[in-house]
Short mmCIF file of C-alpha atoms in Angstrom, two decimals:
data_model
loop_
_atom_site.label_atom_id
_atom_site.label_comp_id
_atom_site.label_asym_id
_atom_site.label_seq_id
_atom_site.Cartn_x
_atom_site.Cartn_y
_atom_site.Cartn_z
CA UNK A 30 20.21 -44.25 10.28
CA UNK A 31 21.25 -48.11 11.77
CA UNK A 32 19.36 -47.69 15.59
CA UNK A 33 22.05 -50.75 17.42
CA UNK A 34 20.61 -52.52 20.59
CA UNK A 35 23.75 -52.73 23.69
CA UNK A 36 24.81 -56.13 21.44
CA UNK A 37 25.68 -53.87 18.18
CA UNK A 38 22.97 -55.06 16.89
CA UNK A 39 20.35 -53.46 14.97
CA UNK A 40 17.96 -52.60 15.82
CA UNK A 41 15.76 -50.07 14.71
CA UNK A 42 16.56 -47.80 11.35
CA UNK A 43 15.74 -43.69 11.52
CA UNK A 44 15.54 -41.13 9.27
CA UNK A 45 14.29 -37.82 7.89
CA UNK A 46 12.05 -36.93 5.62
CA UNK A 47 10.49 -33.81 3.46
CA UNK A 48 7.30 -33.85 2.84
CA UNK A 49 7.69 -31.39 -0.64
CA UNK A 50 3.85 -32.68 -1.62
CA UNK A 51 3.38 -28.49 -1.57
CA UNK A 52 6.79 -28.05 -3.67
CA UNK A 53 5.87 -30.27 -6.34
CA UNK A 54 1.94 -28.44 -6.85
CA UNK A 55 4.02 -24.98 -7.34
CA UNK A 56 6.49 -26.28 -9.69
CA UNK A 57 3.18 -27.92 -11.38
CA UNK A 58 1.31 -24.93 -11.57
CA UNK A 59 4.41 -23.08 -13.20
CA UNK A 60 5.07 -24.92 -15.85
CA UNK A 61 0.56 -25.15 -16.53
CA UNK A 62 1.19 -21.39 -16.51
CA UNK A 63 4.33 -21.64 -18.90
CA UNK A 64 2.54 -23.96 -21.66
CA UNK A 65 -1.81 -23.35 -21.10
CA UNK A 66 -3.97 -20.70 -21.24
CA UNK A 67 -6.20 -20.24 -18.14
CA UNK A 68 -8.89 -19.10 -18.89
CA UNK A 69 -9.48 -22.19 -21.71
CA UNK A 70 -7.04 -25.07 -20.02
CA UNK A 71 -5.43 -25.20 -23.61
CA UNK A 72 -2.23 -25.70 -24.84
CA UNK A 73 -0.90 -21.58 -25.04
CA UNK A 74 1.03 -19.44 -28.08
CA UNK A 75 4.57 -21.36 -26.72
CA UNK A 76 3.28 -25.16 -26.50
CA UNK A 77 2.10 -25.04 -29.26
CA UNK A 78 4.42 -23.67 -31.38
CA UNK A 79 6.80 -26.51 -29.21
CA UNK A 80 4.10 -28.97 -30.79
CA UNK A 81 3.59 -27.55 -34.14
CA UNK A 82 7.89 -28.40 -34.98
CA UNK A 83 7.06 -31.83 -33.16
CA UNK A 84 5.08 -32.79 -35.55
CA UNK A 85 6.64 -31.26 -38.40
CA UNK A 86 9.50 -33.14 -38.01
CA UNK A 87 6.99 -36.83 -37.87
CA UNK A 88 5.36 -35.34 -40.75
CA UNK A 89 9.17 -35.72 -42.60
CA UNK A 90 9.33 -38.91 -40.80
CA UNK A 91 6.55 -40.65 -41.99
CA UNK A 92 5.56 -39.23 -44.38
CA UNK A 93 1.79 -38.19 -43.37
CA UNK A 94 0.79 -34.83 -43.72
CA UNK A 95 0.11 -33.30 -41.43
CA UNK A 96 -2.58 -29.38 -41.80
CA UNK A 97 -3.06 -26.54 -39.82
CA UNK A 98 -5.89 -24.98 -39.61
CA UNK A 99 -6.24 -21.18 -38.27
CA UNK A 100 -9.28 -20.19 -36.24
CA UNK A 101 -10.70 -16.88 -35.82
CA UNK A 102 -14.30 -16.38 -34.56
CA UNK A 103 -16.47 -13.51 -36.20
CA UNK A 104 -19.07 -11.61 -34.84
CA UNK A 105 -16.49 -12.50 -31.09
CA UNK A 106 -15.79 -8.91 -30.40
CA UNK A 107 -19.90 -7.43 -30.34
CA UNK A 108 -20.62 -10.42 -27.83
CA UNK A 109 -17.65 -9.21 -24.94
CA UNK A 110 -18.62 -5.76 -26.05
CA UNK A 111 -22.38 -5.90 -25.52
CA UNK A 112 -22.83 -9.12 -22.81
CA UNK A 113 -19.10 -8.05 -21.40
CA UNK A 114 -16.15 -9.68 -20.33
CA UNK A 115 -17.84 -12.47 -18.11
CA UNK A 116 -19.75 -13.57 -21.19
CA UNK A 117 -17.00 -14.11 -23.62
CA UNK A 118 -15.13 -15.70 -21.46
CA UNK A 119 -17.87 -18.08 -20.80
CA UNK A 120 -17.85 -18.13 -24.53
CA UNK A 121 -14.54 -18.65 -24.80
CA UNK A 122 -14.15 -21.17 -22.95
CA UNK A 123 -17.02 -23.41 -24.98
CA UNK A 124 -15.42 -22.74 -28.04
CA UNK A 125 -12.62 -24.40 -27.68
CA UNK A 126 -14.75 -27.24 -25.59
CA UNK A 127 -16.46 -27.55 -29.16
CA UNK A 128 -12.51 -27.47 -31.23
CA UNK A 129 -11.74 -30.26 -28.99
CA UNK A 130 -15.24 -32.51 -29.50
CA UNK A 131 -14.35 -32.35 -33.18
CA UNK A 132 -11.14 -33.49 -32.74
CA UNK A 133 -8.61 -36.59 -31.72
CA UNK A 134 -7.16 -37.14 -29.21
CA UNK A 135 -4.21 -37.41 -31.25
CA UNK A 136 -4.72 -33.86 -32.44
CA UNK A 137 -3.79 -30.09 -30.61
CA UNK A 138 -5.49 -27.35 -30.21
CA UNK A 139 -4.76 -24.38 -28.88
CA UNK A 140 -5.41 -20.78 -27.89
CA UNK A 141 -3.07 -18.24 -29.08
CA UNK A 142 -4.53 -14.85 -28.76
CA UNK A 143 -8.05 -13.43 -27.57
CA UNK A 144 -10.71 -15.46 -30.14
CA UNK A 145 -7.20 -16.76 -32.04
CA UNK A 146 -7.90 -21.34 -31.68
CA UNK A 147 -5.69 -23.23 -33.67
CA UNK A 148 -5.74 -26.89 -34.44
CA UNK A 149 -3.56 -29.22 -35.28
CA UNK A 150 -4.45 -32.53 -37.64
CA UNK A 151 -1.73 -34.87 -37.08
CA UNK A 152 -1.04 -38.51 -39.66
CA UNK A 153 -3.06 -36.76 -41.80
CA UNK A 154 -4.01 -40.24 -45.36
CA UNK A 155 -6.97 -38.30 -47.18
CA UNK A 156 -7.79 -35.00 -47.82
CA UNK A 157 -10.80 -35.48 -47.44
CA UNK A 158 -10.78 -36.49 -44.17
CA UNK A 159 -9.30 -32.56 -43.20
CA UNK A 160 -13.48 -30.62 -45.34
CA UNK A 161 -14.49 -32.90 -42.98
CA UNK A 162 -13.46 -31.74 -39.19
CA UNK A 163 -13.71 -28.55 -41.13
CA UNK A 164 -17.63 -28.53 -41.88
CA UNK A 165 -18.24 -30.23 -38.16
CA UNK A 166 -15.91 -26.62 -36.54
CA UNK A 167 -18.17 -24.32 -38.77
CA UNK A 168 -21.58 -26.38 -37.74
CA UNK A 169 -20.11 -26.27 -33.61
CA UNK A 170 -19.49 -22.98 -34.01
CA UNK A 171 -21.88 -21.97 -35.68
CA UNK A 172 -24.81 -22.97 -32.97
CA UNK A 173 -25.91 -20.78 -29.97
CA UNK A 174 -23.80 -20.53 -27.17
CA UNK A 175 -25.78 -20.56 -23.46
CA UNK A 176 -24.96 -17.02 -22.21
CA UNK A 177 -26.92 -16.34 -18.84
CA UNK A 178 -30.42 -16.18 -19.18
CA UNK A 179 -29.31 -15.48 -22.99
CA UNK A 180 -28.40 -16.92 -25.75
CA UNK A 181 -25.35 -15.93 -28.11
CA UNK A 182 -24.53 -16.71 -31.86
CA UNK A 183 -21.26 -16.56 -33.76
CA UNK A 184 -19.82 -17.98 -36.37
CA UNK A 185 -15.72 -19.01 -37.74
CA UNK A 186 -13.91 -18.92 -40.83
CA UNK A 187 -10.42 -21.33 -40.59
CA UNK A 188 -7.45 -20.76 -42.89
CA UNK A 189 -5.45 -24.15 -43.72
CA UNK A 190 -2.24 -25.32 -45.34
CA UNK A 191 -0.72 -28.11 -45.18
CA UNK A 192 2.37 -29.52 -44.26
CA UNK A 193 5.41 -30.63 -45.66
CA UNK A 194 2.99 -29.60 -48.84
CA UNK A 195 3.24 -25.32 -48.02
CA UNK A 196 6.42 -25.33 -46.39
CA UNK A 197 8.12 -27.05 -43.52
CA UNK A 198 9.42 -24.05 -42.18
CA UNK A 199 7.03 -23.55 -38.62
CA UNK A 200 6.31 -19.95 -38.80
CA UNK A 201 5.93 -19.95 -42.63
CA UNK A 202 2.69 -22.57 -41.69
CA UNK A 203 1.61 -20.28 -39.78
CA UNK A 204 1.91 -17.14 -41.72
CA UNK A 205 0.48 -20.01 -44.72
CA UNK A 206 -3.12 -20.11 -42.42
CA UNK A 207 -3.46 -16.88 -40.95
CA UNK A 208 -3.43 -15.44 -45.00
CA UNK A 209 -6.41 -19.11 -45.62
CA UNK A 210 -8.29 -17.27 -42.85
CA UNK A 211 -7.93 -13.78 -44.36
CA UNK A 212 -9.57 -15.32 -47.13
CA UNK A 213 -11.98 -17.29 -46.52
CA UNK A 214 -13.39 -14.49 -43.81
CA UNK A 215 -13.74 -12.10 -46.75
CA UNK A 216 -15.43 -14.87 -47.93
CA UNK A 217 -17.80 -16.02 -46.21
CA UNK A 218 -19.29 -11.13 -45.30
CA UNK A 219 -19.48 -11.96 -48.63
CA UNK A 220 -21.48 -15.19 -49.43
CA UNK A 221 -22.64 -15.83 -45.76
CA UNK A 222 -22.25 -17.05 -42.27
CA UNK A 223 -18.36 -19.55 -42.15
CA UNK A 224 -16.37 -20.84 -44.41
CA UNK A 225 -12.57 -22.66 -44.58
CA UNK A 226 -10.39 -21.84 -47.49
CA UNK A 227 -6.28 -23.98 -48.34
CA UNK A 228 -4.00 -21.97 -48.89
CA UNK A 229 -2.33 -21.72 -51.92
CA UNK A 230 1.35 -19.18 -52.97
CA UNK A 231 -1.55 -16.92 -55.30
CA UNK A 232 -2.59 -15.71 -51.71
CA UNK A 233 0.68 -13.48 -50.77
CA UNK A 234 1.41 -10.90 -51.14
CA UNK A 235 2.95 -9.87 -55.30
CA UNK A 236 7.05 -9.30 -54.42
CA UNK A 237 7.56 -5.85 -55.53
CA UNK A 238 9.30 -4.98 -58.88
CA UNK A 239 13.32 -3.83 -58.18
#
């Protein structure tokens, strides 16, 4: 508000201010807890679903497919049981960092629960690019993890589904990638560690006969 002198002229302005720094910080903490995994800092299941829905629509507009990679860490439970939860948490943090290092900044890496991660690869121009990324992920996750005085070695199984080819429905695309991941896990157990597989319609359970 203006402050007037004896002649009625404005000689100063007075006002009040409120420091909202703490409130903004609290709002940011709430936003992050709602959208990001507290352990790894990656997008959580909620934010992953939002981004997948957005990227499917983007793929339909541009005509450039996306690839959804569903990653399971084989052997994580054994590490968690043998070395303890602190070591297991550290392995997950390192795994998140390694996965992020294999993809572009425009792609999305998320932890959707436990030892399961997803990657959304956008604007895929060549399927060979997906193969390269999948192999890089398997190599990165197959390298030893330093956990204090010990090293732990795990492997990974990756299932891949494509949009719009396999589905334009987010939940179905996730289900297809999940099915492909289980096939990759079966292959890995019977033909050596580390495997990735693309979804095919033959992976769906047969419908019951009426």
